[in-house]
PDB file of C-alpha atoms in Angstrom:
ATOM      1  CA  MET I1018      91.296 147.482  94.655  1.00  0.00           C
ATOM      2  CA  SER I1019      93.736 145.187  97.421  1.00  0.00           C
ATOM      3  CA  GLN I1020      92.704 142.921  99.967  1.00  0.00           C
ATOM      4  CA  PRO I1021      95.550 143.261 102.439  1.00  0.00           C
ATOM      5  CA  PHE I1022      96.438 141.136 105.151  1.00  0.00           C
ATOM      6  CA  SER I1023      97.675 141.434 108.829  1.00  0.00           C
ATOM      7  CA  GLU I1024     100.813 140.228 109.323  1.00  0.00           C
ATOM      8  CA  ILE I1025     102.236 137.441 111.547  1.00  0.00           C
ATOM      9  CA  SER I1026     105.622 137.020 112.705  1.00  0.00           C
ATOM     10  CA  ALA I1027     107.446 133.803 112.372  1.00  0.00           C
ATOM     11  CA  ASP I1028     108.078 133.338 116.026  1.00  0.00           C
ATOM     12  CA  GLU I1029     104.147 134.284 116.593  1.00  0.00           C
ATOM     13  CA  HIS I1030     103.478 131.487 113.590  1.00  0.00           C
ATOM     14  CA  ASP I1031     105.738 129.064 115.531  1.00  0.00           C
ATOM     15  CA  ARG I1032     104.392 129.770 119.003  1.00  0.00           C
ATOM     16  CA  GLN I1033     100.974 129.369 117.760  1.00  0.00           C
ATOM     17  CA  GLN I1034     101.840 126.317 115.577  1.00  0.00           C
ATOM     18  CA  ALA I1035     103.328 124.348 118.592  1.00  0.00           C
ATOM     19  CA  LEU I1036      99.967 125.190 120.475  1.00  0.00           C
ATOM     20  CA  HIS I1037      97.294 124.693 118.004  1.00  0.00           C
ATOM     21  CA  GLY I1038      98.911 122.103 115.985  1.00  0.00           C
ATOM     22  CA  PRO I1039      98.448 119.030 118.986  1.00  0.00           C
ATOM     23  CA  LEU I1040      95.173 120.541 119.515  1.00  0.00           C
ATOM     24  CA  ALA I1041      93.524 119.813 116.146  1.00  0.00           C
ATOM     25  CA  ALA I1042      95.725 116.808 116.079  1.00  0.00           C
ATOM     26  CA  ALA I1043      94.055 115.147 119.172  1.00  0.00           C
ATOM     27  CA  VAL I1044      90.420 116.504 117.735  1.00  0.00           C
ATOM     28  CA  ARG I1045      91.231 114.925 114.443  1.00  0.00           C
ATOM     29  CA  ARG I1046      92.141 111.472 116.195  1.00  0.00           C
ATOM     30  CA  LEU I1047      88.623 111.923 118.192  1.00  0.00           C
ATOM     31  CA  VAL I1048      86.451 112.392 114.757  1.00  0.00           C
ATOM     32  CA  ALA I1049      88.118 109.168 113.619  1.00  0.00           C
ATOM     33  CA  ALA I1050      87.892 107.338 117.045  1.00  0.00           C
ATOM     34  CA  GLY I1051      84.054 108.581 117.018  1.00  0.00           C
ATOM     35  CA  ILE I1052      83.453 106.309 114.020  1.00  0.00           C
ATOM     36  CA  THR I1053      85.672 103.535 114.789  1.00  0.00           C
ATOM     37  CA  THR I1054      84.910 102.735 118.225  1.00  0.00           C
ATOM     38  CA  GLY I1055      83.159  99.638 119.479  1.00  0.00           C
ATOM     39  CA  ALA I1056      82.741 101.305 123.195  1.00  0.00           C
ATOM     40  CA  ASP I1057      79.757  99.908 125.145  1.00  0.00           C
ATOM     41  CA  SER I1058      77.141 102.545 125.675  1.00  0.00           C
ATOM     42  CA  GLU I1059      78.195 103.981 129.417  1.00  0.00           C
ATOM     43  CA  THR I1060      81.008 104.226 128.086  1.00  0.00           C
ATOM     44  CA  ILE I1061      79.898 106.674 124.982  1.00  0.00           C
ATOM     45  CA  ARG I1062      77.799 107.847 127.130  1.00  0.00           C
ATOM     46  CA  ARG I1063      81.083 109.387 129.442  1.00  0.00           C
ATOM     47  CA  ALA I1064      82.921 110.299 127.083  1.00  0.00           C
ATOM     48  CA  GLN I1065      79.871 112.485 125.240  1.00  0.00           C
ATOM     49  CA  VAL I1066      79.688 114.600 128.930  1.00  0.00           C
ATOM     50  CA  THR I1067      83.530 115.082 129.069  1.00  0.00           C
ATOM     51  CA  LEU I1068      83.612 116.254 125.144  1.00  0.00           C
ATOM     52  CA  ASP I1069      80.163 118.613 125.946  1.00  0.00           C
ATOM     53  CA  ALA I1070      82.721 120.053 129.242  1.00  0.00           C
ATOM     54  CA  VAL I1071      85.529 120.372 127.015  1.00  0.00           C
ATOM     55  CA  ALA I1072      83.603 122.297 124.331  1.00  0.00           C
ATOM     56  CA  ASP I1073      82.195 124.461 126.800  1.00  0.00           C
ATOM     57  CA  THR I1074      85.723 125.505 128.118  1.00  0.00           C
ATOM     58  CA  LEU I1075      87.021 126.267 124.338  1.00  0.00           C
ATOM     59  CA  GLU I1076      83.909 128.230 123.875  1.00  0.00           C
ATOM     60  CA  GLN I1077      84.163 130.611 126.807  1.00  0.00           C
ATOM     61  CA  GLN I1078      86.844 132.700 125.136  1.00  0.00           C
ATOM     62  CA  ARG I1079      86.509 133.135 121.627  1.00  0.00           C
ATOM     63  CA  HIS I1080      89.335 134.029 118.628  1.00  0.00           C
ATOM     64  CA  ASP I1081      88.175 137.308 117.088  1.00  0.00           C
ATOM     65  CA  GLY I1082      90.837 138.225 115.245  1.00  0.00           C
ATOM     66  CA  PRO I1083      91.852 137.134 111.423  1.00  0.00           C
ATOM     67  CA  ARG I1084      92.203 133.496 109.967  1.00  0.00           C
ATOM     68  CA  THR I1085      94.287 134.657 107.245  1.00  0.00           C
ATOM     69  CA  MET I1086      97.393 136.574 107.724  1.00  0.00           C
ATOM     70  CA  LEU I1087     100.779 136.718 105.765  1.00  0.00           C
ATOM     71  CA  HIS I1088     103.834 135.255 107.403  1.00  0.00           C
ATOM     72  CA  ALA I1089     106.322 138.242 107.715  1.00  0.00           C
ATOM     73  CA  ASP I1090     109.163 136.407 106.262  1.00  0.00           C
ATOM     74  CA  THR I1091     107.599 133.907 103.662  1.00  0.00           C
ATOM     75  CA  GLY I1092     104.787 136.586 102.314  1.00  0.00           C
ATOM     76  CA  ARG I1093     103.018 133.187 102.229  1.00  0.00           C
ATOM     77  CA  PRO I1094      99.237 133.357 103.830  1.00  0.00           C
ATOM     78  CA  ILE I1095      98.869 131.373 106.865  1.00  0.00           C
ATOM     79  CA  THR I1096      95.165 130.257 106.865  1.00  0.00           C
ATOM     80  CA  TRP I1097      94.008 128.637 110.381  1.00  0.00           C
ATOM     81  CA  ALA I1098      90.330 127.408 109.137  1.00  0.00           C
ATOM     82  CA  ASP I1099      91.571 126.010 105.328  1.00  0.00           C
ATOM     83  CA  PRO I1100      89.763 122.700 104.996  1.00  0.00           C
ATOM     84  CA  VAL I1101      92.813 121.387 103.003  1.00  0.00           C
ATOM     85  CA  ILE I1102      95.719 122.611 105.033  1.00  0.00           C
ATOM     86  CA  GLY I1103      94.825 124.565 108.050  1.00  0.00           C
ATOM     87  CA  LEU I1104      96.663 124.549 111.004  1.00  0.00           C
ATOM     88  CA  ARG I1105      93.574 124.848 113.512  1.00  0.00           C
ATOM     89  CA  ASN I1106      91.029 122.314 111.464  1.00  0.00           C
ATOM     90  CA  ALA I1107      90.263 119.411 112.400  1.00  0.00           C
ATOM     91  CA  ILE I1108      88.650 118.547 109.143  1.00  0.00           C
ATOM     92  CA  ALA I1109      91.897 119.214 107.259  1.00  0.00           C
ATOM     93  CA  PRO I1110      94.146 115.921 106.459  1.00  0.00           C
ATOM     94  CA  PRO I1111      96.312 118.421 107.078  1.00  0.00           C
ATOM     95  CA  LEU I1112      98.360 118.541 103.603  1.00  0.00           C
ATOM     96  CA  LEU I1113     102.175 120.067 103.790  1.00  0.00           C
ATOM     97  CA  ILE I1114     102.595 120.651 100.227  1.00  0.00           C
ATOM     98  CA  GLU I1115     105.739 121.464  99.336  1.00  0.00           C
ATOM     99  CA  HIS I1116     107.155 123.499  95.785  1.00  0.00           C
ATOM    100  CA  THR I1117     109.825 122.372  93.689  1.00  0.00           C
ATOM    101  CA  GLU I1118     112.065 124.720  91.540  1.00  0.00           C
ATOM    102  CA  SER I1119     110.094 123.489  88.712  1.00  0.00           C
ATOM    103  CA  GLY I1120     107.200 125.092  89.916  1.00  0.00           C
ATOM    104  CA  ARG I1121     105.216 121.874  90.445  1.00  0.00           C
ATOM    105  CA  CYS I1122     104.121 121.136  94.007  1.00  0.00           C
ATOM    106  CA  TRP I1123     103.147 117.714  95.923  1.00  0.00           C
ATOM    107  CA  ALA I1124     102.256 116.413  99.026  1.00  0.00           C
ATOM    108  CA  GLU I1125     102.406 112.908 100.787  1.00  0.00           C
ATOM    109  CA  PHE I1126      99.513 112.473 103.135  1.00  0.00           C
ATOM    110  CA  GLU I1127      96.933 110.210 104.923  1.00  0.00           C
ATOM    111  CA  LEU I1128      93.008 109.586 104.157  1.00  0.00           C
ATOM    112  CA  GLY I1129      91.106 107.132 106.870  1.00  0.00           C
ATOM    113  CA  ALA I1130      87.691 106.793 108.413  1.00  0.00           C
ATOM    114  CA  PRO I1131      86.557 110.025 108.417  1.00  0.00           C
ATOM    115  CA  TYR I1132      86.933 111.208 104.309  1.00  0.00           C
ATOM    116  CA  GLU I1133      85.349 107.670 103.218  1.00  0.00           C
ATOM    117  CA  GLY I1134      82.654 107.064 100.493  1.00  0.00           C
ATOM    118  CA  PRO I1135      82.438 103.837  99.456  1.00  0.00           C
ATOM    119  CA  PRO I1136      83.877 101.198 101.668  1.00  0.00           C
ATOM    120  CA  GLY I1137      87.292 101.387 101.757  1.00  0.00           C
ATOM    121  CA  ARG I1138      87.463 104.382  99.314  1.00  0.00           C
ATOM    122  CA  VAL I1139      87.899 108.140  99.827  1.00  0.00           C
ATOM    123  CA  HIS I1140      84.609 110.013  99.004  1.00  0.00           C
ATOM    124  CA  GLY I1141      85.021 111.717  95.147  1.00  0.00           C
ATOM    125  CA  GLY I1142      84.141 115.086  97.325  1.00  0.00           C
ATOM    126  CA  ILE I1143      87.390 114.661  99.369  1.00  0.00           C
ATOM    127  CA  CYS I1144      89.399 114.296  96.286  1.00  0.00           C
ATOM    128  CA  ALA I1145      87.740 117.317  94.623  1.00  0.00           C
ATOM    129  CA  LEU I1146      88.462 119.093  97.696  1.00  0.00           C
ATOM    130  CA  VAL I1147      92.616 118.242  97.588  1.00  0.00           C
ATOM    131  CA  LEU I1148      92.828 118.711  93.828  1.00  0.00           C
ATOM    132  CA  ASP I1149      91.083 122.105  94.137  1.00  0.00           C
ATOM    133  CA  HIS I1150      93.525 123.397  96.812  1.00  0.00           C
ATOM    134  CA  ILE I1151      96.562 121.925  95.270  1.00  0.00           C
ATOM    135  CA  LEU I1152      96.033 122.814  91.669  1.00  0.00           C
ATOM    136  CA  GLY I1153      95.467 126.396  93.468  1.00  0.00           C
ATOM    137  CA  GLU I1154      98.284 126.434  95.018  1.00  0.00           C
ATOM    138  CA  VAL I1155     100.576 125.819  91.983  1.00  0.00           C
ATOM    139  CA  ALA I1156      98.327 128.173  89.345  1.00  0.00           C
ATOM    140  CA  SER I1157      98.771 131.108  92.079  1.00  0.00           C
ATOM    141  CA  GLU I1158     102.424 130.694  92.570  1.00  0.00           C
ATOM    142  CA  GLY I1159     102.533 128.964  96.129  1.00  0.00           C
ATOM    143  CA  LEU I1160      99.529 131.378  97.142  1.00  0.00           C
ATOM    144  CA  ARG I1161     101.350 134.526  96.251  1.00  0.00           C
ATOM    145  CA  LYS I1162      99.321 135.462  93.012  1.00  0.00           C
ATOM    146  CA  PRO I1163      95.502 135.711  93.789  1.00  0.00           C
ATOM    147  CA  ARG I1164      94.219 132.836  91.382  1.00  0.00           C
ATOM    148  CA  PHE I1165      90.627 131.626  92.399  1.00  0.00           C
ATOM    149  CA  THR I1166      89.516 128.321  90.740  1.00  0.00           C
ATOM    150  CA  GLY I1167      87.164 129.311  87.377  1.00  0.00           C
ATOM    151  CA  THR I1168      86.919 125.466  86.453  1.00  0.00           C
ATOM    152  CA  LEU I1169      87.796 122.272  87.442  1.00  0.00           C
ATOM    153  CA  THR I1170      87.263 118.982  86.086  1.00  0.00           C
ATOM    154  CA  LEU I1171      88.270 115.822  87.105  1.00  0.00           C
ATOM    155  CA  ARG I1172      88.397 112.298  85.886  1.00  0.00           C
ATOM    156  CA  TYR I1173      88.069 109.389  88.136  1.00  0.00           C
ATOM    157  CA  VAL I1174      90.088 106.752  86.746  1.00  0.00           C
ATOM    158  CA  ARG I1175      89.415 104.430  89.429  1.00  0.00           C
ATOM    159  CA  GLY I1176      88.447 104.189  93.323  1.00  0.00           C
ATOM    160  CA  THR I1177      90.951 106.054  95.645  1.00  0.00           C
ATOM    161  CA  PRO I1178      91.838 103.889  98.612  1.00  0.00           C
ATOM    162  CA  LEU I1179      91.815 104.788 101.734  1.00  0.00           C
ATOM    163  CA  GLY I1180      95.640 105.369 103.470  1.00  0.00           C
ATOM    164  CA  PRO I1181      98.686 106.736 102.199  1.00  0.00           C
ATOM    165  CA  LEU I1182      98.233 109.061  98.891  1.00  0.00           C
ATOM    166  CA  ARG I1183     100.152 111.865  97.050  1.00  0.00           C
ATOM    167  CA  ALA I1184      99.183 114.841  95.280  1.00  0.00           C
ATOM    168  CA  GLU I1185     100.693 116.557  92.352  1.00  0.00           C
ATOM    169  CA  ALA I1186      99.908 119.913  90.545  1.00  0.00           C
ATOM    170  CA  TRP I1187     101.707 121.846  87.921  1.00  0.00           C
ATOM    171  CA  VAL I1188     101.093 124.934  85.292  1.00  0.00           C
ATOM    172  CA  ASP I1189     100.607 123.652  81.912  1.00  0.00           C
ATOM    173  CA  ARG I1190     100.598 127.946  80.516  1.00  0.00           C
ATOM    174  CA  THR I1191      99.566 131.103  81.791  1.00  0.00           C
ATOM    175  CA  GLU I1192      97.440 133.435  79.228  1.00  0.00           C
ATOM    176  CA  GLY I1193      97.061 137.099  80.850  1.00  0.00           C
ATOM    177  CA  ILE I1194      94.749 136.775  84.430  1.00  0.00           C
ATOM    178  CA  LYS I1195      94.571 132.749  83.524  1.00  0.00           C
ATOM    179  CA  ALA I1196      96.422 129.867  84.770  1.00  0.00           C
ATOM    180  CA  PHE I1197      95.310 126.577  83.276  1.00  0.00           C
ATOM    181  CA  ALA I1198      96.942 124.057  86.069  1.00  0.00           C
ATOM    182  CA  ARG I1199      96.624 120.238  86.233  1.00  0.00           C
ATOM    183  CA  GLY I1200      97.088 117.874  88.736  1.00  0.00           C
ATOM    184  CA  GLN I1201      96.361 114.171  90.574  1.00  0.00           C
ATOM    185  CA  ILE I1202      96.272 111.900  92.953  1.00  0.00           C
ATOM    186  CA  LEU I1203      98.012 108.654  93.541  1.00  0.00           C
ATOM    187  CA  ASP I1204      98.402 105.865  95.595  1.00  0.00           C
ATOM    188  CA  ALA I1205     101.246 103.025  95.654  1.00  0.00           C
ATOM    189  CA  GLU I1206      99.452 101.429  91.846  1.00  0.00           C
ATOM    190  CA  GLY I1207      99.274 104.648  90.353  1.00  0.00           C
ATOM    191  CA  VAL I1208      96.902 107.293  89.261  1.00  0.00           C
ATOM    192  CA  THR I1209      93.202 107.499  90.778  1.00  0.00           C
ATOM    193  CA  VAL I1210      91.912 111.106  90.104  1.00  0.00           C
ATOM    194  CA  GLU I1211      93.357 113.554  86.988  1.00  0.00           C
ATOM    195  CA  ALA I1212      92.267 117.034  87.243  1.00  0.00           C
ATOM    196  CA  GLU I1213      92.575 120.231  85.128  1.00  0.00           C
ATOM    197  CA  GLY I1214      91.508 123.794  86.292  1.00  0.00           C
ATOM    198  CA  ILE I1215      91.150 127.397  85.009  1.00  0.00           C
ATOM    199  CA  PHE I1216      92.621 129.727  87.739  1.00  0.00           C
ATOM    200  CA  ILE I1217      91.715 133.443  87.274  1.00  0.00           C
ATOM    201  CA  MET I1218      92.714 136.836  89.145  1.00  0.00           C
ATOM    202  CA  PRO I1219      89.878 138.218  90.391  1.00  0.00           C
ATOM    203  CA  ALA I1220      89.379 142.056  89.117  1.00  0.00           C
ATOM    204  CA  TRP I1221      90.715 143.802  92.392  1.00  0.00           C
ATOM    205  CA  ALA I1222      94.032 142.140  92.157  1.00  0.00           C
ATOM    206  CA  ARG I1223      94.569 143.442  88.084  1.00  0.00           C
ATOM    207  CA  GLU I1224      95.739 146.469  88.739  1.00  0.00           C
ATOM    208  CA  ALA I1225      98.540 145.498  89.892  1.00  0.00           C
ATOM    209  CA  VAL I1226      99.441 143.307  86.937  1.00  0.00           C
TER     210      VAL I1226
END
């Protein structure tokens, strides 16, 4: 049994990216501003009223279509809501994942106040989220083969500081329906978190293998 997705043309993808990308970026900025603001009480109350009005406007017409589609040219899934790479999701940093000819992948990104756990450090769960995604990306050959997380093991080498970071991932080996992947998060001084995981092809996709 397959799980087909609707296609989205390159032109329509680019149109939606140009429209919704800046909106998500503005909401992302707002989230950070809400955490770090030192505005007075009256300013905050006025801002709340304005934001409620904006939310009311956006909620008047909901998008009921699929949130995951296939790019007609590349064949890659486009996941609008993904919390790591989603175009419309202001929770996402977002990561722009690059792929090398050798099959590895990497992303350079920045995490600020909305992702803080210990003071000045990224929450460990956010590190796990990023690594789960980028290992899954490389294990699934750029999201072109369905392989989902079976196990994920992390070693926190040291605290991951807020600010510019890099994530990397590669496949150690594959055995039948399983891919064994490894990865890491780095700051300017080196590795902060290491990860290894097993990614498994679901039953509905095995018939085509």
